[in-house]
C-alpha positions as a printed Julia matrix, in Angstrom:
115×3 Matrix{Float64}:
  27.51  -59.64   73.2
  25.68  -57.96   70.3
  27.89  -57.66   67.26
  27.63  -55.13   64.38
  26.34  -57.9    62.09
  23.21  -58.33   64.23
  21.88  -54.91   63.24
  19.09  -54.85   60.63
  20.34  -53.67   57.22
  17.41  -51.22   56.97
  18.02  -49.65   60.38
  20.18  -46.74   59.23
  18.14  -46.05   56.07
  14.93  -45.13   57.88
  16.76  -42.47   59.85
  18.19  -40.97   56.62
  14.79  -40.47   54.96
  13.91  -37.11   56.56
  17.18  -35.7    55.21
  15.95  -35.93   51.56
  15.76  -32.44   50.08
  12.25  -31.84   48.76
  13.56  -29.18   46.39
  16.0   -31.69   44.9
  13.18  -34.23   44.45
  11.07  -31.56   42.74
  13.93  -30.62   40.42
  14.62  -34.28   39.61
  10.92  -34.82   38.83
  10.86  -31.73   36.61
  14.04  -32.91   34.89
  12.54  -36.34   34.22
   9.28  -34.83   32.97
  11.07  -32.36   30.67
  13.2   -35.26   29.37
  10.29  -37.62   28.58
   7.47  -35.16   27.83
   8.52  -34.24   24.24
   8.68  -37.93   23.31
   5.31  -38.56   24.91
   3.8   -35.58   23.09
   5.24  -36.8    19.79
   3.82  -40.25   20.49
   0.45  -38.71   21.3
   0.32  -36.73   18.05
   1.48  -39.79   16.09
  -1.3   -41.85   17.68
  -3.87  -39.15   16.9
  -2.72  -39.06   13.27
  -2.91  -42.85   13.1
  -6.42  -42.8    14.55
  -7.53  -40.16   12.01
  -6.03  -42.22    9.18
  -7.89  -45.3    10.42
 -11.17  -43.35   10.47
 -10.58  -42.22    6.87
  -9.65  -45.78    5.87
 -12.81  -47.18    7.47
 -14.99  -44.6     5.68
 -13.32  -45.44    2.36
 -13.84  -49.17    2.98
 -17.52  -48.59    3.77
 -17.93  -46.66    0.48
 -16.2   -49.47   -1.45
 -18.43  -52.07    0.24
 -21.55  -50.11   -0.69
 -20.28  -49.94   -4.33
 -19.85  -53.74   -4.32
 -23.38  -54.13   -2.96
 -24.68  -51.93   -5.79
 -22.73  -54.03   -8.32
 -24.23  -57.21   -6.89
 -27.75  -55.82   -7.16
 -27.01  -54.8   -10.8
 -25.82  -58.36  -11.5
 -29.05  -59.68   -9.96
 -31.11  -57.33  -12.14
 -29.18  -58.45  -15.25
 -29.81  -62.1   -14.33
 -33.5   -61.31  -13.89
 -33.69  -59.61  -17.32
 -31.89  -62.49  -19.07
 -34.24  -64.94  -17.34
 -37.26  -62.88  -18.43
 -35.92  -62.83  -22.0
 -35.45  -66.62  -21.89
 -39.05  -67.2   -20.76
 -40.34  -64.65  -23.29
 -38.61  -66.64  -26.08
 -40.21  -69.84  -24.75
 -43.63  -68.17  -24.8
 -43.08  -66.93  -28.37
 -42.12  -70.47  -29.46
 -45.2   -71.95  -27.76
 -47.42  -69.34  -29.45
 -45.86  -70.12  -32.85
 -46.39  -73.86  -32.3
 -50.02  -73.24  -31.3
 -50.57  -71.1   -34.42
 -49.06  -73.86  -36.59
 -51.31  -76.45  -34.92
 -54.3   -74.16  -35.43
 -53.43  -73.77  -39.16
 -53.06  -77.55  -39.57
 -56.41  -78.25  -37.89
 -58.04  -75.52  -40.0
 -56.66  -77.13  -43.21
 -57.85  -80.55  -42.07
 -61.37  -79.14  -41.43
 -61.35  -77.5   -44.87
 -60.36  -80.88  -46.34
 -63.56  -82.28  -44.84
 -62.05  -84.38  -42.09
 -63.8   -83.86  -38.78
 -61.61  -83.96  -35.68
């Protein structure tokens, strides 16, 4: 014969489902929501604050980066000026040497020696 153990373990549960009180479910859901909602709202505002702080931080970083770029361009300009000064000095030296050579050749011509 068919024993009690042969029955499916889920057999009785399915029949119990319609007995669940919808009002009780609603109240449980509301209870859960009211329990977790404040934490979720706090988390949400904390995340919003964090996001705003990140935006401010990013803007600050961008400003700092642009300052560094300006500094680099100033360094480049300084290098250019020092290079220009260096070449100017070279030109002055060459001019002085040419003037000295010109004076020497002039003296030699005055002395009567043709070059």
